[in-house]
Amino acid sequence: MSLESLANELLFDIFEYCRAFQVLQSFSNLNNRFNDLISKHFRKHRLDFTQSSKKDFDRICQHDLPHFTDDIISIGLSDDDDTPGEIDLFRSFGLTLDRFRNLRSVTFNRIRSGDKLCGILLECQQIIHLNLTACYFEHSIEDLLNSIWSLPNLIFCYLNLVFKSDFQTLRIPKQYSVSIKHLTIIGVSFDLDRMSSFCEHTPQLEYLAIDVTPKVFEEEISTPIESICRLNLSIINTQSNTIANLLRNLPNLVELKIDSCYLDLNGYEWENLIRKYLPKLKEFQLKMRFQIRNQNEMKQLRKSFQTPFWIEERQWLVQFHFNLDDQSNMIHLYTLPFNFTTIHLYFPVQIQPDENHSNSFDQVQRLFYRCSLQTDETMTTNFYFPNLTHLNVTLPYNQNLSLLIQQSNYLTSLDVSKPNDMSNQQSFEQLQQIIDHTNDLQSLKFSSWSDDVGILTPVRIRTRQIKRVHLYGYNRWFNDQDCFELAQSTLGQCCQILFIKVQNRSNIIQLIKSMTNLRSLICQVKDKDDHWQYNSTCITDSFIQRLREDLDGNHSIERDQRYKHSIRIWIHS
């Protein structure tokens, strides 16, 4: 049976199983029928280039995509380490976004220039959805906000931002948006005393997710904000009277979600706030992390969430867990079901009330795990994370972690650290055991790992499934022999994206030529001929120029604009 003999419905099903760029790569320009099917496919699905190879990307942008610009309704572009420089290459082919006349949704991932984003947004007057994920800014985002608030059709806006400085406060845009209804801003602190002015510039706002600025004084919100009915707050070190001031000015709030650290409010106080200020509230999701001094205080805290208001009237079940060995005395309190994507567990963990609510953690995607050396291996837990995708673990681990991993069908990313007092042999054995328990692990990161001279843990790992290897946290500068051993290992043979610290420029060339599946290399170079990273007054980057001369001209080679000591290479293969 030939492919062309299949019904259109079956071909659409095949398209569903392919990545969007693979649909263009494999089926475009075969004949008019397939071109028509591709057009219909992209009127419902996003074109996402986040995992394409440079060779495929170049070909699609030059030969295939120009024929379908009127059909694309959603597009995703990235300057991530997987595809460094992708957005600049995209535009170098003449593919400005105003050519996509029916474009409704745009996602930009890890773009490293605010000026670049502002220029691109001028081409996006037609979009309804805008997503900026982990985009980097050296300075203020005032110009970006004005560009976004000027988009006439924008309704859904998600801004996840990263800054050169640790602390940035959100400014009020000068422009007014009469279209934005759903807004998320992550990574920028929000002053609650500017809330009224901010909402005046966004009068149709119904959903708001923000990070609240910690302050020692009481902010005053000037007027009630009646448009917002759903609010999602991330709070650190904010006083309770600040929260009270905010909530009493949101009379139409129906949904409230709060993720807090060091906000010390008990069940009686939350009950009073809700009864007094939020008459329309139907859904309340709460996660609090704070210090508690003694067992009596813990008992009183639990009692405060067991009143008729919580148990009978609202039926909001509250649970908390803690670790007796944790000298910080941190307690984790939350409503069930647990509607947050991240959770921290420190074993041996105690849960109160000690009831089985394992089916309440379906939303968890990211687990931070550590345990005490004296943890009882036979100790069990009721936690169950079926949709876990990322595990951040500090060794050692016990049997509980093995059970959690085996119960998770979607775990693809592992970030591992080891304490200095743990032997390298034991650490390696435990790491190998964790990997052996996973079914589809794609990414491995060494966040903090020191090895004895001559022992290369990454080289010894037995796996043929991991595609992304991050060795920046591995305490070693790889020399010629190290790079050779890595390239010959099972891990190196399958690796597609590699982060590594090397001794000199020749090691970069060695890795690119010997690791046949490598498509992106992000590296730091130890030798001093990379003067640019040590001398910010250099006008030209001679190290990058020499590297371009040494390698194929089709490779994309650039210095990371956020981390100047890193060089990013998108390999043409």
mmCIF file of N, CA and C in Angstrom, residues 251-353:
data_model
loop_
_atom_site.group_PDB
_atom_site.id
_atom_site.type_symbol
_atom_site.label_atom_id
_atom_site.label_comp_id
_atom_site.label_asym_id
_atom_site.label_seq_id
_atom_site.Cartn_x
_atom_site.Cartn_y
_atom_site.Cartn_z
ATOM 1 N N PRO A 251 -13.343 42.564 45.202
ATOM 2 C CA PRO A 251 -14.643 42.057 45.640
ATOM 3 C C PRO A 251 -15.234 40.969 44.754
ATOM 4 N N ASN A 252 -14.762 40.856 43.503
ATOM 5 C CA ASN A 252 -15.344 39.892 42.573
ATOM 6 C C ASN A 252 -14.478 38.645 42.379
ATOM 7 N N LEU A 253 -13.542 38.442 43.283
ATOM 8 C CA LEU A 253 -12.638 37.307 43.149
ATOM 9 C C LEU A 253 -13.394 35.990 43.322
ATOM 10 N N VAL A 254 -13.239 35.110 42.326
ATOM 11 C CA VAL A 254 -13.875 33.790 42.347
ATOM 12 C C VAL A 254 -12.844 32.697 42.601
ATOM 13 N N GLU A 255 -11.626 32.875 42.067
ATOM 14 C CA GLU A 255 -10.554 31.905 42.250
ATOM 15 C C GLU A 255 -9.322 32.606 42.809
ATOM 16 N N LEU A 256 -8.711 31.994 43.812
ATOM 17 C CA LEU A 256 -7.504 32.541 44.427
ATOM 18 C C LEU A 256 -6.494 31.420 44.627
ATOM 19 N N LYS A 257 -5.275 31.635 44.099
ATOM 20 C CA LYS A 257 -4.196 30.670 44.231
ATOM 21 C C LYS A 257 -2.975 31.391 44.795
ATOM 22 N N ILE A 258 -2.394 30.866 45.872
ATOM 23 C CA ILE A 258 -1.271 31.515 46.537
ATOM 24 C C ILE A 258 -0.166 30.504 46.809
ATOM 25 N N ASP A 259 1.037 30.830 46.322
ATOM 26 C CA ASP A 259 2.241 30.056 46.605
ATOM 27 C C ASP A 259 3.159 30.970 47.399
ATOM 28 N N SER A 260 3.351 30.673 48.690
ATOM 29 C CA SER A 260 4.039 31.631 49.550
ATOM 30 C C SER A 260 5.199 30.985 50.300
ATOM 31 N N CYS A 261 6.156 31.832 50.659
ATOM 32 C CA CYS A 261 7.262 31.436 51.518
ATOM 33 C C CYS A 261 7.426 32.511 52.593
ATOM 34 N N TYR A 262 7.385 32.083 53.846
ATOM 35 C CA TYR A 262 7.488 32.982 55.001
ATOM 36 C C TYR A 262 6.306 33.948 55.103
ATOM 37 N N LEU A 263 5.144 33.524 54.653
ATOM 38 C CA LEU A 263 3.900 34.229 54.951
ATOM 39 C C LEU A 263 3.200 33.421 56.037
ATOM 40 N N ASP A 264 3.187 33.934 57.252
ATOM 41 C CA ASP A 264 2.743 33.171 58.416
ATOM 42 C C ASP A 264 1.290 33.512 58.737
ATOM 43 N N LEU A 265 0.359 32.811 58.094
ATOM 44 C CA LEU A 265 -1.071 32.982 58.356
ATOM 45 C C LEU A 265 -1.664 31.626 58.705
ATOM 46 N N ASN A 266 -2.384 31.524 59.798
ATOM 47 C CA ASN A 266 -2.994 30.248 60.166
ATOM 48 C C ASN A 266 -4.407 30.136 59.598
ATOM 49 N N GLY A 267 -5.070 29.023 59.866
ATOM 50 C CA GLY A 267 -6.381 28.777 59.304
ATOM 51 C C GLY A 267 -7.438 29.753 59.764
ATOM 52 N N TYR A 268 -7.363 30.194 61.028
ATOM 53 C CA TYR A 268 -8.330 31.172 61.539
ATOM 54 C C TYR A 268 -8.207 32.498 60.775
ATOM 55 N N GLU A 269 -6.978 32.916 60.527
ATOM 56 C CA GLU A 269 -6.753 34.197 59.845
ATOM 57 C C GLU A 269 -7.198 34.133 58.387
ATOM 58 N N TRP A 270 -6.901 33.014 57.707
ATOM 59 C CA TRP A 270 -7.382 32.868 56.329
ATOM 60 C C TRP A 270 -8.910 32.857 56.295
ATOM 61 N N GLU A 271 -9.517 32.165 57.217
ATOM 62 C CA GLU A 271 -10.986 32.118 57.284
ATOM 63 C C GLU A 271 -11.565 33.519 57.455
ATOM 64 N N ASN A 272 -10.971 34.310 58.318
ATOM 65 C CA ASN A 272 -11.457 35.664 58.544
ATOM 66 C C ASN A 272 -11.331 36.527 57.289
ATOM 67 N N LEU A 273 -10.194 36.419 56.588
ATOM 68 C CA LEU A 273 -9.995 37.198 55.361
ATOM 69 C C LEU A 273 -11.015 36.824 54.295
ATOM 70 N N ILE A 274 -11.242 35.535 54.137
ATOM 71 C CA ILE A 274 -12.156 35.076 53.094
ATOM 72 C C ILE A 274 -13.593 35.479 53.418
ATOM 73 N N ARG A 275 -14.009 35.283 54.647
ATOM 74 C CA ARG A 275 -15.376 35.660 55.038
ATOM 75 C C ARG A 275 -15.595 37.166 54.906
ATOM 76 N N LYS A 276 -14.610 37.940 55.269
ATOM 77 C CA LYS A 276 -14.767 39.387 55.343
ATOM 78 C C LYS A 276 -14.685 40.071 53.985
ATOM 79 N N TYR A 277 -13.775 39.592 53.118
ATOM 80 C CA TYR A 277 -13.482 40.338 51.899
ATOM 81 C C TYR A 277 -13.848 39.626 50.596
ATOM 82 N N LEU A 278 -14.002 38.295 50.611
ATOM 83 C CA LEU A 278 -14.172 37.549 49.356
ATOM 84 C C LEU A 278 -15.482 36.769 49.355
ATOM 85 N N PRO A 279 -16.606 37.455 49.248
ATOM 86 C CA PRO A 279 -17.903 36.774 49.316
ATOM 87 C C PRO A 279 -18.190 35.852 48.130
ATOM 88 N N LYS A 280 -17.514 36.075 46.996
ATOM 89 C CA LYS A 280 -17.779 35.288 45.796
ATOM 90 C C LYS A 280 -16.767 34.161 45.584
ATOM 91 N N LEU A 281 -15.806 34.011 46.483
ATOM 92 C CA LEU A 281 -14.730 33.037 46.280
ATOM 93 C C LEU A 281 -15.270 31.606 46.286
ATOM 94 N N LYS A 282 -14.948 30.860 45.229
ATOM 95 C CA LYS A 282 -15.373 29.466 45.107
ATOM 96 C C LYS A 282 -14.206 28.489 45.195
ATOM 97 N N GLU A 283 -13.048 28.895 44.696
ATOM 98 C CA GLU A 283 -11.893 27.996 44.636
ATOM 99 C C GLU A 283 -10.690 28.656 45.292
ATOM 100 N N PHE A 284 -10.073 27.928 46.215
ATOM 101 C CA PHE A 284 -8.923 28.448 46.963
ATOM 102 C C PHE A 284 -7.832 27.393 46.974
ATOM 103 N N GLN A 285 -6.678 27.731 46.402
ATOM 104 C CA GLN A 285 -5.525 26.829 46.357
ATOM 105 C C GLN A 285 -4.368 27.512 47.079
ATOM 106 N N LEU A 286 -3.812 26.810 48.065
ATOM 107 C CA LEU A 286 -2.832 27.423 48.957
ATOM 108 C C LEU A 286 -1.625 26.521 49.135
ATOM 109 N N LYS A 287 -0.419 27.115 49.040
ATOM 110 C CA LYS A 287 0.822 26.437 49.415
ATOM 111 C C LYS A 287 1.653 27.418 50.222
ATOM 112 N N MET A 288 2.022 27.017 51.442
ATOM 113 C CA MET A 288 2.795 27.867 52.338
ATOM 114 C C MET A 288 4.010 27.113 52.861
ATOM 115 N N ARG A 289 5.147 27.789 52.892
ATOM 116 C CA ARG A 289 6.361 27.243 53.492
ATOM 117 C C ARG A 289 6.871 28.255 54.503
ATOM 118 N N PHE A 290 7.017 27.824 55.737
ATOM 119 C CA PHE A 290 7.478 28.733 56.770
ATOM 120 C C PHE A 290 8.050 27.934 57.932
ATOM 121 N N GLN A 291 8.694 28.634 58.848
ATOM 122 C CA GLN A 291 9.329 27.988 59.996
ATOM 123 C C GLN A 291 8.336 27.852 61.153
ATOM 124 N N ILE A 292 8.469 26.755 61.878
ATOM 125 C CA ILE A 292 7.629 26.530 63.042
ATOM 126 C C ILE A 292 8.528 26.125 64.210
ATOM 127 N N ARG A 293 8.225 26.607 65.406
ATOM 128 C CA ARG A 293 9.182 26.521 66.496
ATOM 129 C C ARG A 293 9.131 25.216 67.276
ATOM 130 N N ASN A 294 7.944 24.645 67.470
ATOM 131 C CA ASN A 294 7.847 23.470 68.327
ATOM 132 C C ASN A 294 6.611 22.657 67.975
ATOM 133 N N GLN A 295 6.471 21.504 68.610
ATOM 134 C CA GLN A 295 5.358 20.593 68.330
ATOM 135 C C GLN A 295 4.016 21.211 68.723
ATOM 136 N N ASN A 296 3.979 21.985 69.794
ATOM 137 C CA ASN A 296 2.726 22.602 70.219
ATOM 138 C C ASN A 296 2.236 23.611 69.184
ATOM 139 N N GLU A 297 3.162 24.371 68.627
ATOM 140 C CA GLU A 297 2.805 25.321 67.581
ATOM 141 C C GLU A 297 2.276 24.591 66.347
ATOM 142 N N MET A 298 2.878 23.456 66.033
ATOM 143 C CA MET A 298 2.416 22.655 64.906
ATOM 144 C C MET A 298 1.005 22.116 65.168
ATOM 145 N N LYS A 299 0.755 21.681 66.379
ATOM 146 C CA LYS A 299 -0.567 21.171 66.743
ATOM 147 C C LYS A 299 -1.629 22.262 66.613
ATOM 148 N N GLN A 300 -1.307 23.453 67.066
ATOM 149 C CA GLN A 300 -2.256 24.567 66.972
ATOM 150 C C GLN A 300 -2.496 24.969 65.519
ATOM 151 N N LEU A 301 -1.453 24.899 64.719
ATOM 152 C CA LEU A 301 -1.608 25.218 63.295
ATOM 153 C C LEU A 301 -2.571 24.246 62.634
ATOM 154 N N ARG A 302 -2.383 22.963 62.889
ATOM 155 C CA ARG A 302 -3.277 21.962 62.297
ATOM 156 C C ARG A 302 -4.717 22.194 62.756
ATOM 157 N N LYS A 303 -4.907 22.499 64.012
ATOM 158 C CA LYS A 303 -6.244 22.728 64.557
ATOM 159 C C LYS A 303 -6.932 23.904 63.865
ATOM 160 N N SER A 304 -6.162 24.930 63.507
ATOM 161 C CA SER A 304 -6.753 26.125 62.892
ATOM 162 C C SER A 304 -7.347 25.852 61.517
ATOM 163 N N PHE A 305 -6.927 24.760 60.868
ATOM 164 C CA PHE A 305 -7.468 24.396 59.560
ATOM 165 C C PHE A 305 -8.501 23.264 59.661
ATOM 166 N N GLN A 306 -9.002 23.007 60.856
ATOM 167 C CA GLN A 306 -9.991 21.944 61.054
ATOM 168 C C GLN A 306 -11.311 22.479 61.601
ATOM 169 N N THR A 307 -11.572 23.745 61.370
ATOM 170 C CA THR A 307 -12.840 24.336 61.805
ATOM 171 C C THR A 307 -13.947 23.938 60.827
ATOM 172 N N PRO A 308 -15.217 24.127 61.199
ATOM 173 C CA PRO A 308 -16.328 23.834 60.269
ATOM 174 C C PRO A 308 -16.216 24.575 58.940
ATOM 175 N N PHE A 309 -15.614 25.765 58.967
ATOM 176 C CA PHE A 309 -15.432 26.518 57.720
ATOM 177 C C PHE A 309 -14.635 25.707 56.712
ATOM 178 N N TRP A 310 -13.514 25.101 57.144
ATOM 179 C CA TRP A 310 -12.651 24.353 56.245
ATOM 180 C C TRP A 310 -13.203 22.967 55.926
ATOM 181 N N ILE A 311 -13.688 22.268 56.949
ATOM 182 C CA ILE A 311 -14.071 20.868 56.773
ATOM 183 C C ILE A 311 -15.454 20.717 56.173
ATOM 184 N N GLU A 312 -16.424 21.482 56.623
ATOM 185 C CA GLU A 312 -17.811 21.278 56.228
ATOM 186 C C GLU A 312 -18.293 22.299 55.203
ATOM 187 N N GLU A 313 -18.114 23.580 55.509
ATOM 188 C CA GLU A 313 -18.659 24.620 54.640
ATOM 189 C C GLU A 313 -17.962 24.663 53.282
ATOM 190 N N ARG A 314 -16.645 24.746 53.283
ATOM 191 C CA ARG A 314 -15.896 24.861 52.014
ATOM 192 C C ARG A 314 -15.333 23.525 51.542
ATOM 193 N N GLN A 315 -15.139 22.590 52.445
ATOM 194 C CA GLN A 315 -14.573 21.279 52.121
ATOM 195 C C GLN A 315 -13.207 21.419 51.444
ATOM 196 N N TRP A 316 -12.394 22.285 52.034
ATOM 197 C CA TRP A 316 -11.017 22.479 51.572
ATOM 198 C C TRP A 316 -10.096 21.711 52.519
ATOM 199 N N LEU A 317 -9.569 20.615 52.054
ATOM 200 C CA LEU A 317 -8.708 19.772 52.880
ATOM 201 C C LEU A 317 -7.287 20.317 52.872
ATOM 202 N N VAL A 318 -6.703 20.477 54.061
ATOM 203 C CA VAL A 318 -5.347 21.002 54.214
ATOM 204 C C VAL A 318 -4.446 19.931 54.809
ATOM 205 N N GLN A 319 -3.280 19.759 54.208
ATOM 206 C CA GLN A 319 -2.282 18.797 54.675
ATOM 207 C C GLN A 319 -0.941 19.502 54.803
ATOM 208 N N PHE A 320 -0.067 19.004 55.676
ATOM 209 C CA PHE A 320 1.287 19.537 55.707
ATOM 210 C C PHE A 320 2.282 18.423 55.983
ATOM 211 N N HIS A 321 3.512 18.636 55.532
ATOM 212 C CA HIS A 321 4.576 17.675 55.808
ATOM 213 C C HIS A 321 5.836 18.413 56.252
ATOM 214 N N PHE A 322 6.696 17.690 56.974
ATOM 215 C CA PHE A 322 7.910 18.274 57.527
ATOM 216 C C PHE A 322 8.908 17.160 57.787
ATOM 217 N N ASN A 323 10.144 17.550 58.108
ATOM 218 C CA ASN A 323 11.210 16.597 58.383
ATOM 219 C C ASN A 323 11.804 16.899 59.744
ATOM 220 N N LEU A 324 11.818 15.904 60.606
ATOM 221 C CA LEU A 324 12.309 16.102 61.968
ATOM 222 C C LEU A 324 13.803 16.400 62.013
ATOM 223 N N ASP A 325 14.541 15.975 60.979
ATOM 224 C CA ASP A 325 15.987 16.201 60.949
ATOM 225 C C ASP A 325 16.364 17.551 60.344
ATOM 226 N N ASP A 326 15.368 18.265 59.814
ATOM 227 C CA ASP A 326 15.634 19.538 59.149
ATOM 228 C C ASP A 326 15.800 20.641 60.197
ATOM 229 N N GLN A 327 17.020 21.109 60.376
ATOM 230 C CA GLN A 327 17.302 22.109 61.397
ATOM 231 C C GLN A 327 16.689 23.475 61.078
ATOM 232 N N SER A 328 16.265 23.686 59.854
ATOM 233 C CA SER A 328 15.610 24.950 59.509
ATOM 234 C C SER A 328 14.175 25.016 60.012
ATOM 235 N N ASN A 329 13.622 23.853 60.454
ATOM 236 C CA ASN A 329 12.259 23.791 60.993
ATOM 237 C C ASN A 329 11.208 24.252 59.988
ATOM 238 N N MET A 330 11.452 23.954 58.713
ATOM 239 C CA MET A 330 10.498 24.354 57.683
ATOM 240 C C MET A 330 9.335 23.370 57.616
ATOM 241 N N ILE A 331 8.148 23.913 57.443
ATOM 242 C CA ILE A 331 6.947 23.118 57.268
ATOM 243 C C ILE A 331 6.320 23.489 55.927
ATOM 244 N N HIS A 332 5.771 22.494 55.248
ATOM 245 C CA HIS A 332 5.127 22.696 53.953
ATOM 246 C C HIS A 332 3.637 22.409 54.130
ATOM 247 N N LEU A 333 2.818 23.423 53.953
ATOM 248 C CA LEU A 333 1.372 23.315 54.148
ATOM 249 C C LEU A 333 0.671 23.626 52.841
ATOM 250 N N TYR A 334 -0.397 22.867 52.520
ATOM 251 C CA TYR A 334 -1.044 23.055 51.227
ATOM 252 C C TYR A 334 -2.450 22.471 51.248
ATOM 253 N N THR A 335 -3.271 23.010 50.367
ATOM 254 C CA THR A 335 -4.605 22.458 50.159
ATOM 255 C C THR A 335 -4.514 21.270 49.201
ATOM 256 N N LEU A 336 -5.469 20.358 49.334
ATOM 257 C CA LEU A 336 -5.579 19.203 48.448
ATOM 258 C C LEU A 336 -6.900 19.269 47.675
ATOM 259 N N PRO A 337 -6.891 18.867 46.405
ATOM 260 C CA PRO A 337 -5.738 18.356 45.672
ATOM 261 C C PRO A 337 -4.666 19.426 45.472
ATOM 262 N N PHE A 338 -3.423 18.952 45.368
ATOM 263 C CA PHE A 338 -2.251 19.826 45.258
ATOM 264 C C PHE A 338 -2.170 20.354 43.829
ATOM 265 N N ASN A 339 -2.483 21.648 43.632
ATOM 266 C CA ASN A 339 -2.555 22.207 42.290
ATOM 267 C C ASN A 339 -1.357 23.091 41.965
ATOM 268 N N PHE A 340 -0.179 22.617 42.343
ATOM 269 C CA PHE A 340 1.062 23.312 42.045
ATOM 270 C C PHE A 340 2.005 22.344 41.337
ATOM 271 N N THR A 341 2.883 22.869 40.510
ATOM 272 C CA THR A 341 3.726 22.007 39.679
ATOM 273 C C THR A 341 5.004 21.565 40.368
ATOM 274 N N THR A 342 5.390 22.224 41.487
ATOM 275 C CA THR A 342 6.658 21.939 42.149
ATOM 276 C C THR A 342 6.432 21.567 43.604
ATOM 277 N N ILE A 343 7.174 20.544 44.075
ATOM 278 C CA ILE A 343 7.083 20.148 45.475
ATOM 279 C C ILE A 343 8.471 19.784 45.982
ATOM 280 N N HIS A 344 8.719 20.050 47.281
ATOM 281 C CA HIS A 344 9.995 19.734 47.932
ATOM 282 C C HIS A 344 9.747 18.640 48.978
ATOM 283 N N LEU A 345 10.544 17.586 48.950
ATOM 284 C CA LEU A 345 10.456 16.517 49.940
ATOM 285 C C LEU A 345 11.832 16.264 50.543
ATOM 286 N N TYR A 346 11.867 16.213 51.864
ATOM 287 C CA TYR A 346 13.099 15.918 52.604
ATOM 288 C C TYR A 346 12.790 14.733 53.509
ATOM 289 N N PHE A 347 13.333 13.568 53.156
ATOM 290 C CA PHE A 347 13.063 12.343 53.908
ATOM 291 C C PHE A 347 14.009 12.210 55.099
ATOM 292 N N PRO A 348 13.546 11.621 56.227
ATOM 293 C CA PRO A 348 12.237 11.018 56.451
ATOM 294 C C PRO A 348 11.165 12.094 56.635
ATOM 295 N N VAL A 349 10.080 11.993 55.881
ATOM 296 C CA VAL A 349 9.036 12.999 55.883
ATOM 297 C C VAL A 349 7.865 12.528 56.733
ATOM 298 N N GLN A 350 7.315 13.442 57.508
ATOM 299 C CA GLN A 350 6.110 13.163 58.283
ATOM 300 C C GLN A 350 4.958 13.974 57.715
ATOM 301 N N ILE A 351 3.794 13.347 57.628
ATOM 302 C CA ILE A 351 2.626 13.950 57.007
ATOM 303 C C ILE A 351 1.516 14.064 58.040
ATOM 304 N N GLN A 352 0.844 15.199 58.070
ATOM 305 C CA GLN A 352 -0.323 15.373 58.928
ATOM 306 C C GLN A 352 -1.405 16.116 58.154
ATOM 307 N N PRO A 353 -2.655 15.635 58.197
ATOM 308 C CA PRO A 353 -3.064 14.353 58.789
ATOM 309 C C PRO A 353 -2.522 13.188 57.964
#
